[in-house]
mmCIF file with all atom_site columns, C-alpha atoms in Angstrom:
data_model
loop_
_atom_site.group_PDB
_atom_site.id
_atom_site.type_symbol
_atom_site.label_atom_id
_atom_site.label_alt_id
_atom_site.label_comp_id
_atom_site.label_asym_id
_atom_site.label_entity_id
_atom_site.label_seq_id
_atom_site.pdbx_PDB_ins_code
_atom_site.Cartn_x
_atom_site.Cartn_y
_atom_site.Cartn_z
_atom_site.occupancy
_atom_site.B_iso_or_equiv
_atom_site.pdbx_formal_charge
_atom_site.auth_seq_id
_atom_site.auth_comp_id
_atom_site.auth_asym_id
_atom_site.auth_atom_id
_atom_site.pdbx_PDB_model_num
ATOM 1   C CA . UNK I 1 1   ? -44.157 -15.287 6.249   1.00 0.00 ? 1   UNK I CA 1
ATOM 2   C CA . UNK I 1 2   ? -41.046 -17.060 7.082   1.00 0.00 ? 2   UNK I CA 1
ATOM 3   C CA . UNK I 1 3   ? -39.410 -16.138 11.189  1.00 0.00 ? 3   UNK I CA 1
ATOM 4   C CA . UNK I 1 4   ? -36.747 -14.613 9.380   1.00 0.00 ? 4   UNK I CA 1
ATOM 5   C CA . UNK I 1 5   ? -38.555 -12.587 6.837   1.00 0.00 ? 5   UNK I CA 1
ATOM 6   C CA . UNK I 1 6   ? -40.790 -11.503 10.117  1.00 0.00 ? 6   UNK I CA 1
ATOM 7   C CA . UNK I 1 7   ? -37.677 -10.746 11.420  1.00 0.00 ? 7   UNK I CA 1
ATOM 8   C CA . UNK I 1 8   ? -36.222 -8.466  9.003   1.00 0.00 ? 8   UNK I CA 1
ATOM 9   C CA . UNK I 1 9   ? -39.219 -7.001  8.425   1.00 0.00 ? 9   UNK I CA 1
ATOM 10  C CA . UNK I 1 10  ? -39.663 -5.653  12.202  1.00 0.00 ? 10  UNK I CA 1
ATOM 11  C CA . UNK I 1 11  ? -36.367 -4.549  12.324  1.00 0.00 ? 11  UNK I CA 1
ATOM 12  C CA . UNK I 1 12  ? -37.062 -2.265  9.422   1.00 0.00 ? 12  UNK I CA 1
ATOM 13  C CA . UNK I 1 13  ? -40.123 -0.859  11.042  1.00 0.00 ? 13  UNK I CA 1
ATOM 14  C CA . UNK I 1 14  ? -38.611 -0.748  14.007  1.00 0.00 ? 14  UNK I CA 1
ATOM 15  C CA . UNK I 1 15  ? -35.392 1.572   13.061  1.00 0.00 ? 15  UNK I CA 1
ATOM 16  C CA . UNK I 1 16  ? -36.322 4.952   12.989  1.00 0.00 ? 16  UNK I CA 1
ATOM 17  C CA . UNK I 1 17  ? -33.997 7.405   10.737  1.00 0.00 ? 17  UNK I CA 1
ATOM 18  C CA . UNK I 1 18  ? -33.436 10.925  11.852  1.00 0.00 ? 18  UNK I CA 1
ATOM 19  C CA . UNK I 1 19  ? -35.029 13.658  9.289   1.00 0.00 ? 19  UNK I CA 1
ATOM 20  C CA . UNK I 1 20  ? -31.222 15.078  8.246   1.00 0.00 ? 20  UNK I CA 1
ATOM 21  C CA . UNK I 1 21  ? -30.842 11.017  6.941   1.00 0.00 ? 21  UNK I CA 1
ATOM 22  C CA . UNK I 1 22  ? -34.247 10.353  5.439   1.00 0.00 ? 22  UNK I CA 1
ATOM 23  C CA . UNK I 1 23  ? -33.765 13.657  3.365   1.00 0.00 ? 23  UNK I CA 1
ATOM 24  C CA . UNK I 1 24  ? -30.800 12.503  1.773   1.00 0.00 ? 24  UNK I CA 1
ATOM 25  C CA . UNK I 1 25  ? -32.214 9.204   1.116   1.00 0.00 ? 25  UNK I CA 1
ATOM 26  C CA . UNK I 1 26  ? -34.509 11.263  -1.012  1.00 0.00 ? 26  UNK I CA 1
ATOM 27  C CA . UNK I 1 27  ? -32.325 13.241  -2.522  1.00 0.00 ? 27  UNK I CA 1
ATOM 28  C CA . UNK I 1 28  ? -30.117 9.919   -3.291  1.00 0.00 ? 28  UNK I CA 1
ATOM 29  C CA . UNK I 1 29  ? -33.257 8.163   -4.744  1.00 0.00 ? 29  UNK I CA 1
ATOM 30  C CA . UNK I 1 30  ? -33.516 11.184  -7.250  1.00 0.00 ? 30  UNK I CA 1
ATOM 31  C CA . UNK I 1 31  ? -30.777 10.468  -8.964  1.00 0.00 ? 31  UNK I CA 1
ATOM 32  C CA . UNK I 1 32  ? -30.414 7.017   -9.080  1.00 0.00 ? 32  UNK I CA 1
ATOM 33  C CA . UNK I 1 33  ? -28.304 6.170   -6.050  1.00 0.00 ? 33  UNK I CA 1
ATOM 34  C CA . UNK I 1 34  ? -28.971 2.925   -3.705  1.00 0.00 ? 34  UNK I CA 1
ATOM 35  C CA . UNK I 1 35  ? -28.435 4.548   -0.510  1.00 0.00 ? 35  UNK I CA 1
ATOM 36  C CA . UNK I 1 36  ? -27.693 1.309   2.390   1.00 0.00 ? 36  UNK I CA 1
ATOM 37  C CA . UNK I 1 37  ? -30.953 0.763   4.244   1.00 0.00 ? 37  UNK I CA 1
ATOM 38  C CA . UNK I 1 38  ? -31.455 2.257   7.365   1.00 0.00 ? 38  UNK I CA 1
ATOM 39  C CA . UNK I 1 39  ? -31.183 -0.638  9.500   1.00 0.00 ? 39  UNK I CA 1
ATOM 40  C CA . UNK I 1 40  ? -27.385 -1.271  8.247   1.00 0.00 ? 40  UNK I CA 1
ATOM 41  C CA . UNK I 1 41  ? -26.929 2.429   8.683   1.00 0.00 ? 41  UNK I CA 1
ATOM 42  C CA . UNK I 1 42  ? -28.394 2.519   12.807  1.00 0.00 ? 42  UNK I CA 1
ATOM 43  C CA . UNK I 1 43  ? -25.933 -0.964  12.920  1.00 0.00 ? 43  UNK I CA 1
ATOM 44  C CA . UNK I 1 44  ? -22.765 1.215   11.351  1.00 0.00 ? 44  UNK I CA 1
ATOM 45  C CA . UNK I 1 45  ? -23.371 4.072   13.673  1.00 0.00 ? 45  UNK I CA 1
ATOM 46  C CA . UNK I 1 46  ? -23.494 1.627   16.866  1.00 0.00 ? 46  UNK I CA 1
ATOM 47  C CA . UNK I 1 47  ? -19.631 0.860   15.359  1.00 0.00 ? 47  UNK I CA 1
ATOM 48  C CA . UNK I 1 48  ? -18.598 4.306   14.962  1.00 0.00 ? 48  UNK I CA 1
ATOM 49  C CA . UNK I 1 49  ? -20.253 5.559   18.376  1.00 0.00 ? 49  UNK I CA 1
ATOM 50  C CA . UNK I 1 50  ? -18.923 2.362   19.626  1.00 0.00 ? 50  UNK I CA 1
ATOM 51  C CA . UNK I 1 51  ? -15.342 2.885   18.769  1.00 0.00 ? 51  UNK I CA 1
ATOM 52  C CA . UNK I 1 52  ? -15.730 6.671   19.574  1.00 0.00 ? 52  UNK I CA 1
ATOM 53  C CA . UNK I 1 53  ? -14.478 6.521   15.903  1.00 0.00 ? 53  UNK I CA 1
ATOM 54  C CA . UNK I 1 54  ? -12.509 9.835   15.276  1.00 0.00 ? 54  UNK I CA 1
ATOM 55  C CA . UNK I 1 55  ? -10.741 9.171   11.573  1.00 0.00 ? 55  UNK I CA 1
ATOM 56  C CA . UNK I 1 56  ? -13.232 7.885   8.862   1.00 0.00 ? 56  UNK I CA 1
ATOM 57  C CA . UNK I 1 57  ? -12.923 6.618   5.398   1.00 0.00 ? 57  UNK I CA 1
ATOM 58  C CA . UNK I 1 58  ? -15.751 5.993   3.094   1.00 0.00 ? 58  UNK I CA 1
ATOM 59  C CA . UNK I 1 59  ? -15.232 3.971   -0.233  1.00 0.00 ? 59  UNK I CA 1
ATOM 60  C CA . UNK I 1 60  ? -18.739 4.906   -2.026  1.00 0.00 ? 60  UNK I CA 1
ATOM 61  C CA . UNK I 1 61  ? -20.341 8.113   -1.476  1.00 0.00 ? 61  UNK I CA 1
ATOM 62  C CA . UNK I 1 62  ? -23.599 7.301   -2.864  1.00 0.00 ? 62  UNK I CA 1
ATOM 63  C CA . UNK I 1 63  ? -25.757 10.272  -2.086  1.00 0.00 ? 63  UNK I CA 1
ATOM 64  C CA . UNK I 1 64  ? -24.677 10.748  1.464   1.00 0.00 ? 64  UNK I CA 1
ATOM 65  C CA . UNK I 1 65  ? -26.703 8.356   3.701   1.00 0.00 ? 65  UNK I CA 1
ATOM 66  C CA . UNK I 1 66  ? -23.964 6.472   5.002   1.00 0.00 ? 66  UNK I CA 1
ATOM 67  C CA . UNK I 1 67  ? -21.303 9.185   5.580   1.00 0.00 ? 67  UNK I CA 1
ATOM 68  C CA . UNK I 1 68  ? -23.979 10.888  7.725   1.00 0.00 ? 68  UNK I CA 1
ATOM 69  C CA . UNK I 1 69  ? -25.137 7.792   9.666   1.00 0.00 ? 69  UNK I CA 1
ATOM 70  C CA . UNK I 1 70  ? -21.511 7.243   10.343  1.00 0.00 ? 70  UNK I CA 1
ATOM 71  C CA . UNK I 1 71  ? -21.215 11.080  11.527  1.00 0.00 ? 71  UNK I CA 1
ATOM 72  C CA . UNK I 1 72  ? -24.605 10.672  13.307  1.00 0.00 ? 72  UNK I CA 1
ATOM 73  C CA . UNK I 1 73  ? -22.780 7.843   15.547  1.00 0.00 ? 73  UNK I CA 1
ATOM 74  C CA . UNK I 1 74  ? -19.557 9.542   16.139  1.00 0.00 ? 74  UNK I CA 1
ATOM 75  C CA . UNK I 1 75  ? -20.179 13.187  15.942  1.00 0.00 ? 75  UNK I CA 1
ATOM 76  C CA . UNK I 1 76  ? -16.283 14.341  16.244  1.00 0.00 ? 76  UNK I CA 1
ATOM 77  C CA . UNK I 1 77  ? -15.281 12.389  13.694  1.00 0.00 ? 77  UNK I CA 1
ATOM 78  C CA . UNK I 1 78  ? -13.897 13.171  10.087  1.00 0.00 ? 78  UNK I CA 1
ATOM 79  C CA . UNK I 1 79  ? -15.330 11.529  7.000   1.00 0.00 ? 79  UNK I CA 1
ATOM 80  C CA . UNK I 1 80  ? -12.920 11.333  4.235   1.00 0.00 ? 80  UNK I CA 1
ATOM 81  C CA . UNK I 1 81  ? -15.591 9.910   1.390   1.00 0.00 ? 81  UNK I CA 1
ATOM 82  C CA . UNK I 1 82  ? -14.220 8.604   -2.400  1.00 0.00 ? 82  UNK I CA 1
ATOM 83  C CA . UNK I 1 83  ? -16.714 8.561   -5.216  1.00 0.00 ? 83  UNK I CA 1
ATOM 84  C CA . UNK I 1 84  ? -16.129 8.223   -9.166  1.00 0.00 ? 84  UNK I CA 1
ATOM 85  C CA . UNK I 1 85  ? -19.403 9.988   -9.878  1.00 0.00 ? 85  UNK I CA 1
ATOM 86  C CA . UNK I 1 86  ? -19.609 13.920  -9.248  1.00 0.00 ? 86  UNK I CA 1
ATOM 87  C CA . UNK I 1 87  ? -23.242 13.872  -9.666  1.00 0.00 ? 87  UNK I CA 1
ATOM 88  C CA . UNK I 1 88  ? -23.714 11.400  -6.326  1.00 0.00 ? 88  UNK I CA 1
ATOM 89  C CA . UNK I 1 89  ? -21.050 13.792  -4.596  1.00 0.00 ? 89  UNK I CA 1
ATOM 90  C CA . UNK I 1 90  ? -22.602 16.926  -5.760  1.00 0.00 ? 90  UNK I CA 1
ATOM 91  C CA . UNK I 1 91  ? -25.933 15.771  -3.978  1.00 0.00 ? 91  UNK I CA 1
ATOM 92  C CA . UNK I 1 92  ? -23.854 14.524  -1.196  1.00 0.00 ? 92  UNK I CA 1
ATOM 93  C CA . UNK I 1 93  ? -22.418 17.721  -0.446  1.00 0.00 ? 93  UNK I CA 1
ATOM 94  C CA . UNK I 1 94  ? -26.130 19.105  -0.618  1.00 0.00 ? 94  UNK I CA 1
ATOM 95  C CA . UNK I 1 95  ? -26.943 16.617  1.927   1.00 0.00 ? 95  UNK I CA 1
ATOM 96  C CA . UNK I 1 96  ? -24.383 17.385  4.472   1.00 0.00 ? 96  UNK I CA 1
ATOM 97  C CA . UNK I 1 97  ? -25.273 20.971  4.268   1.00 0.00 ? 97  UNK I CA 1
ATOM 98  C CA . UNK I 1 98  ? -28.663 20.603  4.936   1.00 0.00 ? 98  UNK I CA 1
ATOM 99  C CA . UNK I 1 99  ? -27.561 18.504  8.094   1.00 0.00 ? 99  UNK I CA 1
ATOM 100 C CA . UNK I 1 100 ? -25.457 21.426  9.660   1.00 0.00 ? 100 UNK I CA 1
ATOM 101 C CA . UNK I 1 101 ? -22.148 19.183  9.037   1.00 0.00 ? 101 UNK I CA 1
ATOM 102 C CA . UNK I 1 102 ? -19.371 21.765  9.210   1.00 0.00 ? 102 UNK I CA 1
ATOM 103 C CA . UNK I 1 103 ? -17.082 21.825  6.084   1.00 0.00 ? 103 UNK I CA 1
ATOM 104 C CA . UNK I 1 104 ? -14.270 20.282  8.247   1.00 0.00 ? 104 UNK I CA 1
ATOM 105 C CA . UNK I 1 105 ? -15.837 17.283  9.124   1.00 0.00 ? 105 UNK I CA 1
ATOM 106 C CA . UNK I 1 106 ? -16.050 15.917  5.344   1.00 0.00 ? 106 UNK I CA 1
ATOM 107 C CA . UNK I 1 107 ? -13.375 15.652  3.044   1.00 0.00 ? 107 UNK I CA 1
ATOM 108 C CA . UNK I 1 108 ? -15.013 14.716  -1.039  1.00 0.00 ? 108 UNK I CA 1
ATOM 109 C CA . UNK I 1 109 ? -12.554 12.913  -3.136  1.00 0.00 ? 109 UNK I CA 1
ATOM 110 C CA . UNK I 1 110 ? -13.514 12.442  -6.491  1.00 0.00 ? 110 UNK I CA 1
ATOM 111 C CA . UNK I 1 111 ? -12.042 9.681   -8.291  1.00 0.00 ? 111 UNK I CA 1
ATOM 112 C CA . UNK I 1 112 ? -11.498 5.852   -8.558  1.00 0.00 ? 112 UNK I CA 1
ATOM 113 C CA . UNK I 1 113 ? -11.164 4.387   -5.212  1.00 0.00 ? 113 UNK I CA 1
ATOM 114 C CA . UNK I 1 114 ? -8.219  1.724   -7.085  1.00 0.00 ? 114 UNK I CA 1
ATOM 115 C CA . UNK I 1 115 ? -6.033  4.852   -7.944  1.00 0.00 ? 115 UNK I CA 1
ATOM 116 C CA . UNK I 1 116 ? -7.410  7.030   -4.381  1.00 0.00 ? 116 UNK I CA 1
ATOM 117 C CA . UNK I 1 117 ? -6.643  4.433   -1.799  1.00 0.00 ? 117 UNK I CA 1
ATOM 118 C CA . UNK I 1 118 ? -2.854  3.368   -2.301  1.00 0.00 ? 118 UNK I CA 1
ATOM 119 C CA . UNK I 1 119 ? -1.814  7.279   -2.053  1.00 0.00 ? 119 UNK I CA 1
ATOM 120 C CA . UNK I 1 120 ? -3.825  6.928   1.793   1.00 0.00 ? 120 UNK I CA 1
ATOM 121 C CA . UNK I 1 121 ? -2.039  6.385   4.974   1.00 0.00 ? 121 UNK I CA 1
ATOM 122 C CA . UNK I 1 122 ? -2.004  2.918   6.537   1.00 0.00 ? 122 UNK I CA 1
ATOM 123 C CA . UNK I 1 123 ? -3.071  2.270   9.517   1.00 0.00 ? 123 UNK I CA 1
ATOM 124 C CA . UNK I 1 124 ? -4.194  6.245   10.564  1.00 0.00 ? 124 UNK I CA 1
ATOM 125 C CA . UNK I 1 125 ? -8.326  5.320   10.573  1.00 0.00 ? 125 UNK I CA 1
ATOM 126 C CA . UNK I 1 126 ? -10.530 4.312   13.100  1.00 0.00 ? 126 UNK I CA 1
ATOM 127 C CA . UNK I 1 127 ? -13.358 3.055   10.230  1.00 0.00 ? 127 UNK I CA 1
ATOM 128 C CA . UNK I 1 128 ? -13.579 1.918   6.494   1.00 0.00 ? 128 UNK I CA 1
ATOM 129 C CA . UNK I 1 129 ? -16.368 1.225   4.873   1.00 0.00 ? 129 UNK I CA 1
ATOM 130 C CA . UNK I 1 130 ? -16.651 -0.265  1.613   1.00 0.00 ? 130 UNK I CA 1
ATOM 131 C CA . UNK I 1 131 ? -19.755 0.539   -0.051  1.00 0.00 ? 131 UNK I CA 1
ATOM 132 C CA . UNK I 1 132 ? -18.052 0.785   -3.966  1.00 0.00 ? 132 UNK I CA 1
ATOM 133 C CA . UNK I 1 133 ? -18.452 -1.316  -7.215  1.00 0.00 ? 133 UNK I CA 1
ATOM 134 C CA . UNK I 1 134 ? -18.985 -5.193  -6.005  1.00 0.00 ? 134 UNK I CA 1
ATOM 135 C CA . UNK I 1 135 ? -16.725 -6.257  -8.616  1.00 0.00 ? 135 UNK I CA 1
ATOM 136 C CA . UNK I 1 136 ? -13.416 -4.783  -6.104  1.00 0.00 ? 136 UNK I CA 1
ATOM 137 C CA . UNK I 1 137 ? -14.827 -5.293  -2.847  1.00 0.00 ? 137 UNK I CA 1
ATOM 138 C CA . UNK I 1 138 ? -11.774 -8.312  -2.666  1.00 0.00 ? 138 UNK I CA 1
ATOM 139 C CA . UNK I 1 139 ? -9.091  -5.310  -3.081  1.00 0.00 ? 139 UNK I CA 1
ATOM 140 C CA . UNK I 1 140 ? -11.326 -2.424  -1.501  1.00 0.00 ? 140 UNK I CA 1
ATOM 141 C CA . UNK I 1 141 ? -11.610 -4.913  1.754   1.00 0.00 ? 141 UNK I CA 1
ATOM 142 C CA . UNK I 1 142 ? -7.613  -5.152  1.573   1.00 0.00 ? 142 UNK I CA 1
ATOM 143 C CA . UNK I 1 143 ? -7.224  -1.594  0.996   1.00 0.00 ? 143 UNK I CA 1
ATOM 144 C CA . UNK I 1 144 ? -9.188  -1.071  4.039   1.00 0.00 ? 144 UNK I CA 1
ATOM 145 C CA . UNK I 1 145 ? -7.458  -3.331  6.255   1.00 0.00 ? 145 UNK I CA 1
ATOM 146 C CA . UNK I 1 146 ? -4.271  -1.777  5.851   1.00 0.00 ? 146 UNK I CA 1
ATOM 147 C CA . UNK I 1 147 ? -5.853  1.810   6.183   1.00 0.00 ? 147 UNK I CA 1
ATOM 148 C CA . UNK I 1 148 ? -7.522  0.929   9.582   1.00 0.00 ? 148 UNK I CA 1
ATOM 149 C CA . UNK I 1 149 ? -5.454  0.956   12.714  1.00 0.00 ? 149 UNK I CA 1
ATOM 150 C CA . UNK I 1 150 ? -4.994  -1.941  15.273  1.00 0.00 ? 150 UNK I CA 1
ATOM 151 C CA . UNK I 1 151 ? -8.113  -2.285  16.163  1.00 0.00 ? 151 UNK I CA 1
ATOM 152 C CA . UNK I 1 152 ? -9.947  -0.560  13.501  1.00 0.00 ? 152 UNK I CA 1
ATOM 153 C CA . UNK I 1 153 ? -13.259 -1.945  11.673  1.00 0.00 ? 153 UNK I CA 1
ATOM 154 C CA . UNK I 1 154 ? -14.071 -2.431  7.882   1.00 0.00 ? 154 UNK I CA 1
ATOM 155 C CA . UNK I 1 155 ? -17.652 -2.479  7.313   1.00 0.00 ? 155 UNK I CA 1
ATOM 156 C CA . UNK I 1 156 ? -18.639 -4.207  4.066   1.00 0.00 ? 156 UNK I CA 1
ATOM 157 C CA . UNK I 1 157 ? -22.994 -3.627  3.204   1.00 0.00 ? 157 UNK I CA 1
ATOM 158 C CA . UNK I 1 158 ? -25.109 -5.642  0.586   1.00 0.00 ? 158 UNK I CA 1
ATOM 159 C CA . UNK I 1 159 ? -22.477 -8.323  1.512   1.00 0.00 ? 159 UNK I CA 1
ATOM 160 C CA . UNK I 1 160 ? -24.978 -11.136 1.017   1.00 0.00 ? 160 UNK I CA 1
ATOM 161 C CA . UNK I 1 161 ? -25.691 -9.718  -2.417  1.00 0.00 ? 161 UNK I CA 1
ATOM 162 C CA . UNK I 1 162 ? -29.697 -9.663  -2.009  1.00 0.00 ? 162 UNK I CA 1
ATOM 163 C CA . UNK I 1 163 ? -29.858 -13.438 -1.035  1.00 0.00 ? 163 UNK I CA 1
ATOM 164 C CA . UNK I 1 164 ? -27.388 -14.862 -3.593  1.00 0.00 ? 164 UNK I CA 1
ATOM 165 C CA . UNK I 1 165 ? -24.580 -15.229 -1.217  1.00 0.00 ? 165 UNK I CA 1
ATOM 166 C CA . UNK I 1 166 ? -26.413 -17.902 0.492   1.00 0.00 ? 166 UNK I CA 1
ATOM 167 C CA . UNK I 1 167 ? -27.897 -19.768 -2.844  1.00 0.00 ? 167 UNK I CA 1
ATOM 168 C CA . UNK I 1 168 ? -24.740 -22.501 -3.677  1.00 0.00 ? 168 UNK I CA 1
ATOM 169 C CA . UNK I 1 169 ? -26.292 -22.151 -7.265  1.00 0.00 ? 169 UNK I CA 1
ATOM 170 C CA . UNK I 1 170 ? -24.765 -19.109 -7.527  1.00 0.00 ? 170 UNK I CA 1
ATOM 171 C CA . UNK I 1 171 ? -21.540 -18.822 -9.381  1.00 0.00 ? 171 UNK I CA 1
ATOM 172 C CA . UNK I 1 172 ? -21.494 -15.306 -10.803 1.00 0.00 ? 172 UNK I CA 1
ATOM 173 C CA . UNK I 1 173 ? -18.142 -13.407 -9.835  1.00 0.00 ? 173 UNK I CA 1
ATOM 174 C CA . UNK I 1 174 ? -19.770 -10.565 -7.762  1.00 0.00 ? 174 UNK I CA 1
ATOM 175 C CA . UNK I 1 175 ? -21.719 -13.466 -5.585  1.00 0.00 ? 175 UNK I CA 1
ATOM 176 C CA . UNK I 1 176 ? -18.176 -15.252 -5.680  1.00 0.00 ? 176 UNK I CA 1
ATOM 177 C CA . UNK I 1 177 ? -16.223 -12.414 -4.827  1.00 0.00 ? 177 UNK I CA 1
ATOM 178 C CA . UNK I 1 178 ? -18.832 -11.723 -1.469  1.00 0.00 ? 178 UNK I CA 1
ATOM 179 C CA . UNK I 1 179 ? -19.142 -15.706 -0.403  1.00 0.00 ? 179 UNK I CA 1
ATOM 180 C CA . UNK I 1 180 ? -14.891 -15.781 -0.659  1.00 0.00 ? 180 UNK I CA 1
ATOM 181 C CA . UNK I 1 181 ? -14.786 -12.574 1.697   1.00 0.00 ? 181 UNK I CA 1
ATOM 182 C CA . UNK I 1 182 ? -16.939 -13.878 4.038   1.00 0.00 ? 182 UNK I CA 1
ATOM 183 C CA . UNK I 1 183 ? -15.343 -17.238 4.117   1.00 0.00 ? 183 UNK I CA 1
ATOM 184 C CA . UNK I 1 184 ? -11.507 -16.277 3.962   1.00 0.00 ? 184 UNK I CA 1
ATOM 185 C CA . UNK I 1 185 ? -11.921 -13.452 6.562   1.00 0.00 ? 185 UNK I CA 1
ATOM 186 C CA . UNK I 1 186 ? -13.974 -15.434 9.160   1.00 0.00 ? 186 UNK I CA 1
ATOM 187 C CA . UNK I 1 187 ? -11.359 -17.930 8.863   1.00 0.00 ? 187 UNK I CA 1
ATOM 188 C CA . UNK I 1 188 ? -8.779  -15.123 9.365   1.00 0.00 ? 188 UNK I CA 1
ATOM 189 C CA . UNK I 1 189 ? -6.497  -14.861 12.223  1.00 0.00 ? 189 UNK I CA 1
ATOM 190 C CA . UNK I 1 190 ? -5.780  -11.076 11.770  1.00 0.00 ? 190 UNK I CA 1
ATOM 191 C CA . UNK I 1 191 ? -9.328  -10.090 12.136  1.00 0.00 ? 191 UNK I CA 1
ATOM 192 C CA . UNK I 1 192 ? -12.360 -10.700 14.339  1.00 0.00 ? 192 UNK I CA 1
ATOM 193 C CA . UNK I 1 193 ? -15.310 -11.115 11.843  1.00 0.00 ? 193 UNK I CA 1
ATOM 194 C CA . UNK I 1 194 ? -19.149 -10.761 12.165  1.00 0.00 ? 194 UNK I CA 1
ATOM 195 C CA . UNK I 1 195 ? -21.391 -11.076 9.208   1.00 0.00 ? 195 UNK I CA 1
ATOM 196 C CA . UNK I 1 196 ? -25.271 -9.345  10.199  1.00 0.00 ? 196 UNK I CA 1
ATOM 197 C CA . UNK I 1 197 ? -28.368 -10.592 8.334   1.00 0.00 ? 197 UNK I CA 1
ATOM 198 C CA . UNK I 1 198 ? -30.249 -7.582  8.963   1.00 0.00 ? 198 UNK I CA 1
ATOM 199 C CA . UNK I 1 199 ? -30.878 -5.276  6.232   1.00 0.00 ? 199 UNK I CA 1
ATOM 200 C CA . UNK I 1 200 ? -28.857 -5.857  3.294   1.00 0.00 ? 200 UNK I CA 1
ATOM 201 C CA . UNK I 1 201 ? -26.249 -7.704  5.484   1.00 0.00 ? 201 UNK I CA 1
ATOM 202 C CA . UNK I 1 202 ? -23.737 -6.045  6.748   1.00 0.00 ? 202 UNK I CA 1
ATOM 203 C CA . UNK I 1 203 ? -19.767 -7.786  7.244   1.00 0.00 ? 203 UNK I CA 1
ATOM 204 C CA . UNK I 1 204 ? -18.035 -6.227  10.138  1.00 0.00 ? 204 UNK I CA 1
ATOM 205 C CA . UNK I 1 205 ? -14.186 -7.097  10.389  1.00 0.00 ? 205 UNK I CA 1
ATOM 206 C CA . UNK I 1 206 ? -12.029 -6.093  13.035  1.00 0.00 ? 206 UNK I CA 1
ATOM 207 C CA . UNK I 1 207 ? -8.207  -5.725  13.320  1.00 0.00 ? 207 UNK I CA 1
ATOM 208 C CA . UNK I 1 208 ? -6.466  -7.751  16.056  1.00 0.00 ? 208 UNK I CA 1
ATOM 209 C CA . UNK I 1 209 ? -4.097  -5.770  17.949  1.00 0.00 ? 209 UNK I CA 1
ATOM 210 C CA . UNK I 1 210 ? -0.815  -7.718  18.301  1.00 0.00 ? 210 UNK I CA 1
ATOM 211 C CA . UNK I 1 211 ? 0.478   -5.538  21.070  1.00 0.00 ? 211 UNK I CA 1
#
């Protein structure tokens, strides 16, 4: 085994989920949703404790398991989560329930983030993350940048795309689209980027405040 595989691998023993979290992994592996792993969801609710986060936006409900590790960081916060499939926010829903998160806290849009997002309100959230179809991450990421305030943080998971990010050989558009946002926004003056190889990789950017 490879340092870095024995790496990864102890930081995935290592991370321990609370029982509200591993429940809705279950319930998101039921029907057929790829809940983040739990060592990009402890790393995303560092962030949100981190920035005492208050104002949340989640592009990609899944089943639930990020929205509540976000909400497990920053426990005042509101989650404002966009989904296109009702099944995956139906269980959601179920999920947040069974964790005692009051109705308040969670706002469920269903819908396509591309027609959701422009109607939001720049620059009024502490946290994006983008966690929808790989083939918009490009215009999710922008989308996100302009919802987030001065210094506010888009978190991007699976952003090395399993391993293919990293393989040159790789030309596909969905490994194209993730190596150009890594590239382009580490090279950015408007954000401070930091790409995490733990997990399924995990691309934090944040906003420079001019002021």
């Amino acid at each position: 085994m490879s340092e870095q595989s024995a790496n990864q691998r102890f930081a995935a023993e290592s991370t321990i989920e609370p029982d509200q979290i591993a429940r809705a992994r279950a319930h998101a592996l039921e029907v057929g949703a790829d809940p983040i792993s739990a060592v990009v969801g402890a790393q995303c609710a560092v962030l949100a404790a981190a920035s005492r986060a208050l104002n949340i936006v989640e592009i990609g409900t899944g089943a639930g398991v990020s929205g509540l590790w976000l909400l497990h960081g920053s426990p005042r916060a509101t989650l404002t989560t966009i989904d296109k499939e009702p099944e995956h926010l139906g269980v959601a829903r179920q999920s947040f329930q069974e964790a005692k998160i009051p109705p308040a806290r969670a706002r469920f849009i269903t819908g396509r983030a591309a027609e959701v997002l422009p109607r939001m309100n720049e620059a009024s959230y502490d946290i994006v993350l983008v966690d929808a179809d790989p083939e918009g991450v490009i215009e999710y990421v922008e989308h996100g940048l302009r919802l987030v305030r001065a210094g506010g943080t888009v978190l991007v998971p699976r952003v090395l795309a399993s391993g293919a990010v990293a393989d040159p050989v790789r030309r596909d558009p969905v490994t194209s689209s993730y190596r150009s946002l890594v590239q382009e926004t580490q090279a950015s003056p408007a954000v401070l980027g930091a790409l995490s190889i733990a997990g399924e990789g995990l691309l934090q950017l944040t906003t420079i405040a001019t002021d």
